[in-house]
Coordinates of C-alpha atoms in Angstrom, one line a residue:
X1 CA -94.4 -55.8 -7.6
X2 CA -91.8 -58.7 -7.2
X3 CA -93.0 -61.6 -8.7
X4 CA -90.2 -63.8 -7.7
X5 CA -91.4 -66.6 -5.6
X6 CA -94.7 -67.5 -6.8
X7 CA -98.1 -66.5 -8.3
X8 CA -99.1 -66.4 -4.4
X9 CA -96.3 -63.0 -4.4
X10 CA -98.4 -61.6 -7.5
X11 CA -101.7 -61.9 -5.4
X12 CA -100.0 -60.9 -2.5
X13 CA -98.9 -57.3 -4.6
X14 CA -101.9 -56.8 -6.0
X15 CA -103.9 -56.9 -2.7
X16 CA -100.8 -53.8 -1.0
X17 CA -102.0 -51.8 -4.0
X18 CA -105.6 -52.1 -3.1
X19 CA -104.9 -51.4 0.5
X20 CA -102.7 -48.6 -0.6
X21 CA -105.6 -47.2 -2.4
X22 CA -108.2 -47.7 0.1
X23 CA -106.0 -48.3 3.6
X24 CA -109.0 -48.8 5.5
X25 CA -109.7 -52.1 3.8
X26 CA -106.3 -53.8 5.1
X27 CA -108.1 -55.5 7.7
X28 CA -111.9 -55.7 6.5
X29 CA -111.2 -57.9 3.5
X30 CA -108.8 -61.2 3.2
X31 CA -105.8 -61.1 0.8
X32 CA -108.2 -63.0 -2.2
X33 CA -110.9 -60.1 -1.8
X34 CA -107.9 -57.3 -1.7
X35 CA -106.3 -58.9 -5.3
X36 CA -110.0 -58.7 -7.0
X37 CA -110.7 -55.5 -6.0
X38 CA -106.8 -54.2 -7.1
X39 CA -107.1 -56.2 -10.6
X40 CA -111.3 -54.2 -10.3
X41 CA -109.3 -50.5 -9.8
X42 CA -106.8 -50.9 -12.6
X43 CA -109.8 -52.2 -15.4
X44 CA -111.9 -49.2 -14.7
X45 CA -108.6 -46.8 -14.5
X46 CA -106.8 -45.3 -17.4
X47 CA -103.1 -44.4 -17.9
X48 CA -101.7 -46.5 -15.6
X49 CA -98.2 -48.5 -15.3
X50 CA -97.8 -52.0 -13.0
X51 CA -94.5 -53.1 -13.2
X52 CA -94.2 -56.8 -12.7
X53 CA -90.3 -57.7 -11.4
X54 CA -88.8 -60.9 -12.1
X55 CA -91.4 -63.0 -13.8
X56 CA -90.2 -66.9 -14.3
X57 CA -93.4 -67.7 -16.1
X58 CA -95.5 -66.2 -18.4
X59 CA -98.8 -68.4 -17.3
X60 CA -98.6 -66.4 -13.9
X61 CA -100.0 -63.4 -15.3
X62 CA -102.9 -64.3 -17.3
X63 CA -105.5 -63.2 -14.6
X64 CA -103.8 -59.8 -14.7
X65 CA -103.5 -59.2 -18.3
X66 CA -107.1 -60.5 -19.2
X67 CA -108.5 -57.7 -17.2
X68 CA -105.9 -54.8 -17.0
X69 CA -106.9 -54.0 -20.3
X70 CA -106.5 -49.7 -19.9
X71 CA -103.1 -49.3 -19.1
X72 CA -99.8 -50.8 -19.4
X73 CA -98.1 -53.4 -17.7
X74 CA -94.0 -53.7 -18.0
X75 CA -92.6 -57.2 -16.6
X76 CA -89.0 -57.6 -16.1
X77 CA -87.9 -61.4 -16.1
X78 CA -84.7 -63.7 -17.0
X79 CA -87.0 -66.0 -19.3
X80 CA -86.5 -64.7 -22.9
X81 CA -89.0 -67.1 -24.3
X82 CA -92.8 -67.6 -24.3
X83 CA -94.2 -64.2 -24.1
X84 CA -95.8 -64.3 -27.6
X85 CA -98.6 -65.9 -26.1
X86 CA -99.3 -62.5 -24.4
X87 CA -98.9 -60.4 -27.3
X88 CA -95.9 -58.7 -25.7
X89 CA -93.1 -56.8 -27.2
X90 CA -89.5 -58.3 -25.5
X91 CA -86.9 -55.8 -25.1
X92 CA -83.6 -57.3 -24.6
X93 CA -81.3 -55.8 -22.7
X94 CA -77.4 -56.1 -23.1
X95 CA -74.7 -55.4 -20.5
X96 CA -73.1 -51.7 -20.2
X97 CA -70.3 -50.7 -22.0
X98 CA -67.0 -50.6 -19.9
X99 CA -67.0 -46.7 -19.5
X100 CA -70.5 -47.0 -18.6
X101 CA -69.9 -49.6 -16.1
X102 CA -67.0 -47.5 -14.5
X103 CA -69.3 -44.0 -14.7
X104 CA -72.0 -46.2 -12.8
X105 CA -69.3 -47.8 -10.6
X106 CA -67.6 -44.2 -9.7
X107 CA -71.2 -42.6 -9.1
X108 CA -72.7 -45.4 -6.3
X109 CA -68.9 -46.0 -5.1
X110 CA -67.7 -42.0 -4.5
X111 CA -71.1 -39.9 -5.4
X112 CA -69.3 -38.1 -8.1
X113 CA -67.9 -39.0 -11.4
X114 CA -64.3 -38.6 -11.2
X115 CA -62.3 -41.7 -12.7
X116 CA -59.2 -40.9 -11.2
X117 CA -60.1 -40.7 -8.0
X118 CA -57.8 -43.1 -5.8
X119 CA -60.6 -44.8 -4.3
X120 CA -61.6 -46.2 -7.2
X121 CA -57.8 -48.1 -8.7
X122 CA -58.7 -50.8 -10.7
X123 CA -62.4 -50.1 -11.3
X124 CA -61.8 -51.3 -15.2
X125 CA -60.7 -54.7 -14.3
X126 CA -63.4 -55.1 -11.7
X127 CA -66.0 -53.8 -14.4
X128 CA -64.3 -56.3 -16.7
X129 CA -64.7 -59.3 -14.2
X130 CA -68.0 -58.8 -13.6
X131 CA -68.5 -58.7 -17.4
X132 CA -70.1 -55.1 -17.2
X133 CA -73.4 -56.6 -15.9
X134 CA -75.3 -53.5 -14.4
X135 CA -76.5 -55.3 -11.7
X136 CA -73.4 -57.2 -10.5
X137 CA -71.7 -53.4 -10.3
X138 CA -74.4 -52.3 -8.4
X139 CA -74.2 -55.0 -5.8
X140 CA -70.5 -54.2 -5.7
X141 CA -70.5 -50.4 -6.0
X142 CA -72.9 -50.5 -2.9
X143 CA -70.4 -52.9 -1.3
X144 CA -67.6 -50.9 -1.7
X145 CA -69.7 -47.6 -1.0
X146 CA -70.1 -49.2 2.6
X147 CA -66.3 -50.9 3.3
X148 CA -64.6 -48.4 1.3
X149 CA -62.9 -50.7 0.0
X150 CA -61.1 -49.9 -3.6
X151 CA -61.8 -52.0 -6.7
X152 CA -58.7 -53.9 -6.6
X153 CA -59.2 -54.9 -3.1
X154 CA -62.8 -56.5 -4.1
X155 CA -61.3 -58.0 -6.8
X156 CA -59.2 -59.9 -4.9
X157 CA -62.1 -60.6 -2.1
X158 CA -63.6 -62.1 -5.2
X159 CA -61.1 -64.2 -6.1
X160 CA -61.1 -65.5 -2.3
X161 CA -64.3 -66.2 -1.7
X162 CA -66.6 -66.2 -5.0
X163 CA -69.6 -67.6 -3.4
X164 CA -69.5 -65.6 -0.1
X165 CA -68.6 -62.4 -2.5
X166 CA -71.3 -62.9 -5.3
X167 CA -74.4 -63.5 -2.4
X168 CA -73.4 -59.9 -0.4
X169 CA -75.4 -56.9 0.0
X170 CA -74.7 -53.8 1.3
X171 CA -76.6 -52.2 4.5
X172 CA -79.8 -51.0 3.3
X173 CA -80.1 -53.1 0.2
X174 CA -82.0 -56.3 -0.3
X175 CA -80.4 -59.4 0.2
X176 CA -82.8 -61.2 -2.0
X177 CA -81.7 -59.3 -4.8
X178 CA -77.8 -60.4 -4.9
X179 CA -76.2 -62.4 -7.9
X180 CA -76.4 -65.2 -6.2
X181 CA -79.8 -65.4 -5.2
X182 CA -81.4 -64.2 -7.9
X183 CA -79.5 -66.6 -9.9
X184 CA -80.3 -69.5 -7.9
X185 CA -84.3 -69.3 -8.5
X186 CA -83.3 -69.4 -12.0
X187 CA -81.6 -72.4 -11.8
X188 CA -84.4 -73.8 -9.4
X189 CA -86.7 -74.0 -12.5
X190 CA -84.1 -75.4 -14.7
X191 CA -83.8 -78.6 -12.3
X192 CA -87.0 -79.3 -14.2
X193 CA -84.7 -79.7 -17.4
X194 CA -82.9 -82.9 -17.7
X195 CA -79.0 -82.0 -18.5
X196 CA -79.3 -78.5 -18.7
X197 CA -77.6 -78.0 -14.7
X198 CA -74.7 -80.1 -15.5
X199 CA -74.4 -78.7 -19.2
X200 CA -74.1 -75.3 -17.7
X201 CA -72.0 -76.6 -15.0
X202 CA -69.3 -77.5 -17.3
X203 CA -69.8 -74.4 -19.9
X204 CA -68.8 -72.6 -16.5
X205 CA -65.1 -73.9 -16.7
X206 CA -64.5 -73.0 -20.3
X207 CA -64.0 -69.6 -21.8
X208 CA -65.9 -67.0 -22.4
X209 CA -65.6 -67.2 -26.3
X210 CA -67.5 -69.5 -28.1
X211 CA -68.2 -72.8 -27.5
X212 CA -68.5 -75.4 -30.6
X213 CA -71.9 -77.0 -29.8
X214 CA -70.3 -80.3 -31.1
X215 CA -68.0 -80.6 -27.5
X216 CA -71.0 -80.8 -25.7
X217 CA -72.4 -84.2 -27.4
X218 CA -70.8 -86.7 -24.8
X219 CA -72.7 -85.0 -22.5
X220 CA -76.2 -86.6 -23.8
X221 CA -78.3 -88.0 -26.6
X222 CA -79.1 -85.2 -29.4
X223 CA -82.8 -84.4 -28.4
X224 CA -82.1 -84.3 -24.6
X225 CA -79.1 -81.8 -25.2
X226 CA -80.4 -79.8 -27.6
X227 CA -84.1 -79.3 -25.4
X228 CA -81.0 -78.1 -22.3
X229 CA -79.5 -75.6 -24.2
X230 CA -82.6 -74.6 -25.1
X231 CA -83.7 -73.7 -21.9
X232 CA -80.5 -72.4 -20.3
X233 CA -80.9 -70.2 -23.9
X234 CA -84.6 -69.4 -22.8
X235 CA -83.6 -68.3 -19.3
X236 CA -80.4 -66.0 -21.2
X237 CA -77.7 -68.1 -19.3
X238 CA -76.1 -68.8 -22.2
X239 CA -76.4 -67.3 -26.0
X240 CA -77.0 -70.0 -28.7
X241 CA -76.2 -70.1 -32.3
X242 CA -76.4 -73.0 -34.4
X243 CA -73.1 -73.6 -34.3
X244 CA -71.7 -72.5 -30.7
X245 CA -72.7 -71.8 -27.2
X246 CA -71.3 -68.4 -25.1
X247 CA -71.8 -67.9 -21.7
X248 CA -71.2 -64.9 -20.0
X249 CA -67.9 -64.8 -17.5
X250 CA -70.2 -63.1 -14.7
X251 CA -72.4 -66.9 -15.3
X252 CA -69.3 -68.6 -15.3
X253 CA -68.2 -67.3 -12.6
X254 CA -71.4 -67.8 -10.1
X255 CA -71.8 -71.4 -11.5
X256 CA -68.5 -72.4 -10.6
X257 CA -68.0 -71.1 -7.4
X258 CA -68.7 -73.5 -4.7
X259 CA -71.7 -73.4 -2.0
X260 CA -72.7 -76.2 0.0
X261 CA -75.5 -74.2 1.1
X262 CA -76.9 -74.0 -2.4
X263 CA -77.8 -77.4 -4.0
X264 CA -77.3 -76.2 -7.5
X265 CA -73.5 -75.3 -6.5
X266 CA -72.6 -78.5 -4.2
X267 CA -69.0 -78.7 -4.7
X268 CA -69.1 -82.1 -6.1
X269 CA -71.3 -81.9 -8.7
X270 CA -69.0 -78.4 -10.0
X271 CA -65.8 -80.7 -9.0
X272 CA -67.3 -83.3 -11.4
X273 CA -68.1 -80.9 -14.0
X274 CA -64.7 -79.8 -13.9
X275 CA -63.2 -83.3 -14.6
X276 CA -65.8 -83.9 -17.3
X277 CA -65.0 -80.0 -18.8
X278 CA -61.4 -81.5 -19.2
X279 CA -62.4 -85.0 -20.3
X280 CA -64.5 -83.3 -23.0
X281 CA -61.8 -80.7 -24.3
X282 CA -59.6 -84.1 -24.7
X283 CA -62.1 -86.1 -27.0
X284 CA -62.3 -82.9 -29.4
X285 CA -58.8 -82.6 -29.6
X286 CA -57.9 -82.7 -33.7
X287 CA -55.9 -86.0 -34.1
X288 CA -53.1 -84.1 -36.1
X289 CA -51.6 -80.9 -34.8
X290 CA -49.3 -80.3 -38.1
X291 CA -52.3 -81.0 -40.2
X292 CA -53.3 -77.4 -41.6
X293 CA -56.8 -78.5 -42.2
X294 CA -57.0 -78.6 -38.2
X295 CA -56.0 -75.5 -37.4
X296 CA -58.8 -73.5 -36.8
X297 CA -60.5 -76.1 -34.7
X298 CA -57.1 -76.0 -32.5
X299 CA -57.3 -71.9 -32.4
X300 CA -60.9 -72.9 -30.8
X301 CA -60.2 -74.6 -28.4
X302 CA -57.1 -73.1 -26.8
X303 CA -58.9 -70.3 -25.3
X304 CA -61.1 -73.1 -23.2
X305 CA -58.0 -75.1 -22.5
X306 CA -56.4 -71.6 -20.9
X307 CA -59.4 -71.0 -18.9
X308 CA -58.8 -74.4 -17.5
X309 CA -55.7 -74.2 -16.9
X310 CA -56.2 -71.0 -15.4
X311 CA -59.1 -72.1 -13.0
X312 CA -57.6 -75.6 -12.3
X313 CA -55.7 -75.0 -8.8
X314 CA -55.0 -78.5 -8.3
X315 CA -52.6 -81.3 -10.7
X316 CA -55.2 -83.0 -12.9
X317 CA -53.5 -85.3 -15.6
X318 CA -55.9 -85.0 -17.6
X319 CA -55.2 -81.1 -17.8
X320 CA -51.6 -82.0 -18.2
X321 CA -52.4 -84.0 -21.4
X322 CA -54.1 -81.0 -22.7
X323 CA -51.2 -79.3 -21.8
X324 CA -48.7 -81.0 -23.4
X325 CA -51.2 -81.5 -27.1
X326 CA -51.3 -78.1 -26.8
X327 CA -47.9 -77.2 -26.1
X328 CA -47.1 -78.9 -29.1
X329 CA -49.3 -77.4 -31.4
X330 CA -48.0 -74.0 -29.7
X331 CA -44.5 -75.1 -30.4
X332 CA -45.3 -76.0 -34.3
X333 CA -47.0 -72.6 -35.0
X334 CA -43.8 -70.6 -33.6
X335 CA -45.7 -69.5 -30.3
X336 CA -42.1 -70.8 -28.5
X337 CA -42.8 -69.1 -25.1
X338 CA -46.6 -70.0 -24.7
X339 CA -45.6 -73.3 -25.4
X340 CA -42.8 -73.3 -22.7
X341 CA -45.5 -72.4 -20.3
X342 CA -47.8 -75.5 -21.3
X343 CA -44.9 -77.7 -21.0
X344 CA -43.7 -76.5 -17.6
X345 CA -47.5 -76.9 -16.0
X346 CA -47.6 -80.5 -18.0
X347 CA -44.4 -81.7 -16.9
X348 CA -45.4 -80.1 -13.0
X349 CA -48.7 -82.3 -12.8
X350 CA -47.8 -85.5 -14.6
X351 CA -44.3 -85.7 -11.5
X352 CA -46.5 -85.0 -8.7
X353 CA -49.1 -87.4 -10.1
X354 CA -47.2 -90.1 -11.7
X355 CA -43.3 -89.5 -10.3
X356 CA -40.5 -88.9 -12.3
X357 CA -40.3 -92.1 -14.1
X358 CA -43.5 -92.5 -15.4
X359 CA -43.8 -92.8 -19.7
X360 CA -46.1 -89.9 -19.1
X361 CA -43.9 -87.9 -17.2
X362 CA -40.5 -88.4 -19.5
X363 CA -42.4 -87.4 -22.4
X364 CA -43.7 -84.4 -20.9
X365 CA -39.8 -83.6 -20.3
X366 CA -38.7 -84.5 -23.7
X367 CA -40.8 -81.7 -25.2
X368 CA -40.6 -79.0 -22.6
X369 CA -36.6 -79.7 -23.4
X370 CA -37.3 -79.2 -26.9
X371 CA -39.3 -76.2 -26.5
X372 CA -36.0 -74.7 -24.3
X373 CA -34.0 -76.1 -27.5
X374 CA -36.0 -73.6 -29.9
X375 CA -36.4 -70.8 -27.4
X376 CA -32.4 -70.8 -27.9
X377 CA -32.1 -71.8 -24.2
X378 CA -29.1 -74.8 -24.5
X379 CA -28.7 -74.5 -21.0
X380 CA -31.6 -75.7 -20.0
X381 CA -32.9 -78.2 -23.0
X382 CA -29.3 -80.2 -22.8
X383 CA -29.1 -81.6 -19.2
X384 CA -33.0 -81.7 -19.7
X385 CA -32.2 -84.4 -22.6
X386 CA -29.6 -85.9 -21.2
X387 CA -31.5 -86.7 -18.1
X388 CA -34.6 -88.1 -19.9
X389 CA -32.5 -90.2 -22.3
X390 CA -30.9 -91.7 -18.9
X391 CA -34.3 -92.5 -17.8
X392 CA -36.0 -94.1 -21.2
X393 CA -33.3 -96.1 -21.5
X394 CA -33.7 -97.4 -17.8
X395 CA -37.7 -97.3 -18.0
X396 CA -38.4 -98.1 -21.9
X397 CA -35.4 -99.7 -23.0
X398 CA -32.5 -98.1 -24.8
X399 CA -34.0 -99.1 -28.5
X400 CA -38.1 -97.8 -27.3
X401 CA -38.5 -95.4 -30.0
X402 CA -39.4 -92.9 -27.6
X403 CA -35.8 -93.1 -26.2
X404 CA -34.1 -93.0 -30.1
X405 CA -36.5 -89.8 -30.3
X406 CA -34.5 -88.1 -27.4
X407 CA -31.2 -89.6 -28.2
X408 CA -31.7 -88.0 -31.8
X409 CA -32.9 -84.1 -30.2
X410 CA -30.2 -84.3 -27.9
X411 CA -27.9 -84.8 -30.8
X412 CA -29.6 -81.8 -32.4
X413 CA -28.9 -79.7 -29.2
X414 CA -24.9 -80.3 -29.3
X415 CA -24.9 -79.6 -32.8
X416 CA -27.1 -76.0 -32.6
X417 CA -24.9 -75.1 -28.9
X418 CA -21.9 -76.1 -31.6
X419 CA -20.7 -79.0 -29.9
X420 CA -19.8 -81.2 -32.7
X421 CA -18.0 -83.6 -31.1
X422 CA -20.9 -84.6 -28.5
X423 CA -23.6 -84.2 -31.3
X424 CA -21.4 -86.6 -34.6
X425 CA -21.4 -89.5 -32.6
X426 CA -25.2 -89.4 -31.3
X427 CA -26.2 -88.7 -34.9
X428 CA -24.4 -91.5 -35.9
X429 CA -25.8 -93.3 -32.9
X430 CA -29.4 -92.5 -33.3
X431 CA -29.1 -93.5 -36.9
X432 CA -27.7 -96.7 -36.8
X433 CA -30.1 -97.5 -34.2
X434 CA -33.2 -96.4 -36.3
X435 CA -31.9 -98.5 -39.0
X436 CA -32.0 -102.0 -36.9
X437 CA -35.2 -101.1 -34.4
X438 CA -37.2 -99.2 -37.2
X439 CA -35.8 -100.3 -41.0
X440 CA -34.3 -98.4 -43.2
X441 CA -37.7 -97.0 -45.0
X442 CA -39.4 -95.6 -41.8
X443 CA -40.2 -92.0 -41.9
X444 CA -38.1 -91.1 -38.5
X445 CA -34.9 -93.4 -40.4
X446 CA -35.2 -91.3 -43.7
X447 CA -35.1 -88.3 -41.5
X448 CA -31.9 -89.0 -40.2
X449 CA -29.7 -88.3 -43.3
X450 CA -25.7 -90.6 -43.1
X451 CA -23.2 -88.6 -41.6
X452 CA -19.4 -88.1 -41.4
X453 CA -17.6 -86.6 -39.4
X454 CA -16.7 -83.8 -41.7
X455 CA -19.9 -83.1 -42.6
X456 CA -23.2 -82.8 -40.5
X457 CA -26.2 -81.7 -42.4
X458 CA -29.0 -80.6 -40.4
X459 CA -31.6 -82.8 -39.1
X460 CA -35.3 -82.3 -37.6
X461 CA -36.1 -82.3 -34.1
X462 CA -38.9 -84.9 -33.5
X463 CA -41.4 -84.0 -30.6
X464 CA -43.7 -86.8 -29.1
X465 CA -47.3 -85.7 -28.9
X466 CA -48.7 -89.1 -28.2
X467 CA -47.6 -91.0 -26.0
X468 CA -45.8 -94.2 -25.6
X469 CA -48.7 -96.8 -24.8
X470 CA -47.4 -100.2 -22.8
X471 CA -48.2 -103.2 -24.6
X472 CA -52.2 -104.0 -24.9
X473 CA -54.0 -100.6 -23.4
X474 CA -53.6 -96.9 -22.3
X475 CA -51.8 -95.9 -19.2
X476 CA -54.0 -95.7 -16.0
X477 CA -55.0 -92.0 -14.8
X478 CA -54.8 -90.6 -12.0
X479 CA -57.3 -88.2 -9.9
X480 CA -56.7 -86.0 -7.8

């Protein structure tokens, strides 16, 4: 029986058994008369099974279970929580493993169980995508049965059109039963829940790894946050542990893709949980990227900051800022080319958001250019330099710190392309200048050892992870 709606679709299952017993009673009795006399059968009957699909709430089934006392009832249901009140054994049920996900895949997709058949190229990355949940692969194996269609051609259906992809059945399966659908009656309840739509919302443009519980706290006072994960927990939307939150990429994925037919997907409210998934990333950012004792939180959140990037299609400054924190951080811990790819996507957003002059912007270039510098790629960090020490000077001032900064890793860049005549006089530059704007006992000027030029010791790059502030407040940002 499919218990999905209402304890009315209960009643209305139990009264089709009756009339499946006795087929003569379908019209003599109402539906109320049918349900008795269905609940009357299976409390005078032994060895029985009723199979109750889909439950959202335990209370539903108390008229059943207080009289079906003879046989056995098994209830399938996305709610892990509550059934102790029946006296019920939960079974929890995990997701396939990927070769069972491709066996059940290849078996509803060709009829057979050959892997390597062509129809089915890229069945392991479509298994993968849709996180090896066995329903998702059946929705899609019967999809694909039907449009013969490979794997790799869904996938990239998929990555179309999410929402239109996610609610599709094939011929001769039910539409209520599709990803989408089914999960939409579970979010129905959870509007009940104060926070816990919008909490799972912006879970849905992180990562799939886990979650530090402690990023969600903007998102609402203790007790309220807590009692939402606790339900979205309940209804096995996401996994909780004291520490962290997981959600599974086949959740993600539903949650996040826009449907204006479906008000728990509006795409406002996900465009909103986007913006507040970035804004949230950048309050737990660790003040001090060098600092070993932060480490670990960075290595945490770098796999949420790549999902967003990765999911982001449009320029968001606040990404870029993420970007650029954690291009630096990348750059520090050796991970050169990673960090060139941060830098690039930074420097991309913050010029088509803020233009080329903007403090934002020339930072963004100073460090990308000194990622080139310690990729070994001269050719590209030294008319990057020189360029943004053209514009700091014009924009900040020639003594801004910011601008010494470049004028000193452009001198660094002559000297390591072993071009000492361009790179003595910077040095000497960049040192004389420290000395005036800075003093002679600040950290940057005691970096910059006195040179000669027969002699030119090595010096430290210096990258700019914060950015320059104009006098009294924070740079405005901008929105897409």
């Amino acid at each position: 029986m499919d218990h999905r709606r209402h304890p009315a679709s209960l009643q209305a299952g139990l009264a089709a058994l009756a009339t499946a017993l006795q087929p003569e009673l379908t019209r003599a009795l109402p539906l109320e008369a049918l349900a008795e006399r269905a609940l009357t059968w299976l409390s005078c009957q032994n060895d029985w099974l009723l199979v109750l699909d889909n439950v959202t709430d335990p209370a539903h089934l108390t008229p059943v279970l207080n009289r079906a006392l003879s046989g056995r009832v098994l209830i399938t249901s996305r709610l892990g929580t509550g059934w102790h009140r029946l006296g019920a054994r939960v079974l929890h049920l995990d997701v396939l493993t990927p070769a069972q996900a491709v066996e059940l895949l290849t078996r509803i997709t060709t009829g057979g169980t050959d892997r390597h058949d062509p129809a089915l190229e890229g069945a392991a990355d479509l298994v993968e995508e849709l996180g090896c949940l066995p329903l998702a692969i059946e929705q899609a194996a019967a999809y694909l049965h039907q449009t013969r269609l490979t794997p790799r051609a869904y996938l990239e259906l998929l990555s179309r059109q999410p929402a239109a992809m996610f609610d599709q059945a094939a011929a001769g399966g039910d539409p209520e039963r599709t990803i989408a659908r089914l999960w939409r009656l579970t979010l129905a309840r959870l509007t009940e829940v104060p926070h816990a739509l919008q909490v799972l919302r912006v879970l849905a443009w992180y990562g799939a790894e886990a979650v530090p519980r402690t990023l969600l706290s903007p998102l609402a006072a203790p007790a309220e946050l807590t009692t939402a994960l606790g339900a979205l927990a309940a209804y096995n939307m996401i996994t909780l542990t004291p520490q962290t939150v997981t959600v599974h990429r086949l959740v993600q994925a539903v949650t996040r893709a826009p449907d204006p037919t479906d008000p728990h997907r509006r795409p406002t409210d996900i465009d909103q949980a986007r913006h507040q998934a970035i804004d949230l990333l950048g309050q737990a950012l660790p003040p001090d990227h060098q600092d070993p004792t932060h480490w670990p939180a960075w290595r945490t959140l770098l796999p949420h900051i790549d999902a967003l990037a990765a999911r982001t299609t449009v320029d968001d400054d606040g990404l870029a800022l993420l970007l650029n924190e954690a291009g630096t951080f990348l750059h520090d811990q050796g991970t050169i080319h990673r960090a060139i790819a941060y830098h690039r996507r930074a420097l991309t957003d913050f010029q088509r958001l803020l233009g080329d002059d903007h403090p934002l912007t020339l930072t963004s270039r100073n460090n990308l250019a000194l990622a080139y510098q310690t990729s070994g790629d001269s050719k590209r960090a030294i008319p990057l330099l020189k360029q943004t020490l053209t514009d700091k000077a014009r924009v900040l001032g020639a003594d801004h710190p910011h601008t010494l900064t470049t004028r000193n890793n452009l001198a660094l860049a002559y000297q390591e392309a072993g071009d000492l005549k361009r790179a003595i006089p910077l040095l000497e530059q960049a040192l004389t200048d420290k000395e005036r704007v800075l003093g002679d006992d600040h950290p940057r000027t005691r970096a910059s050892p006195r040179l000669s030029r027969r002699h030119l010791p090595t010096s430290r790059r210096e990258q700019t992870s914060h950015f320059p502030l104009p006098p009294g407040g924070a740079w405005p940002m901008m929105k897409p």
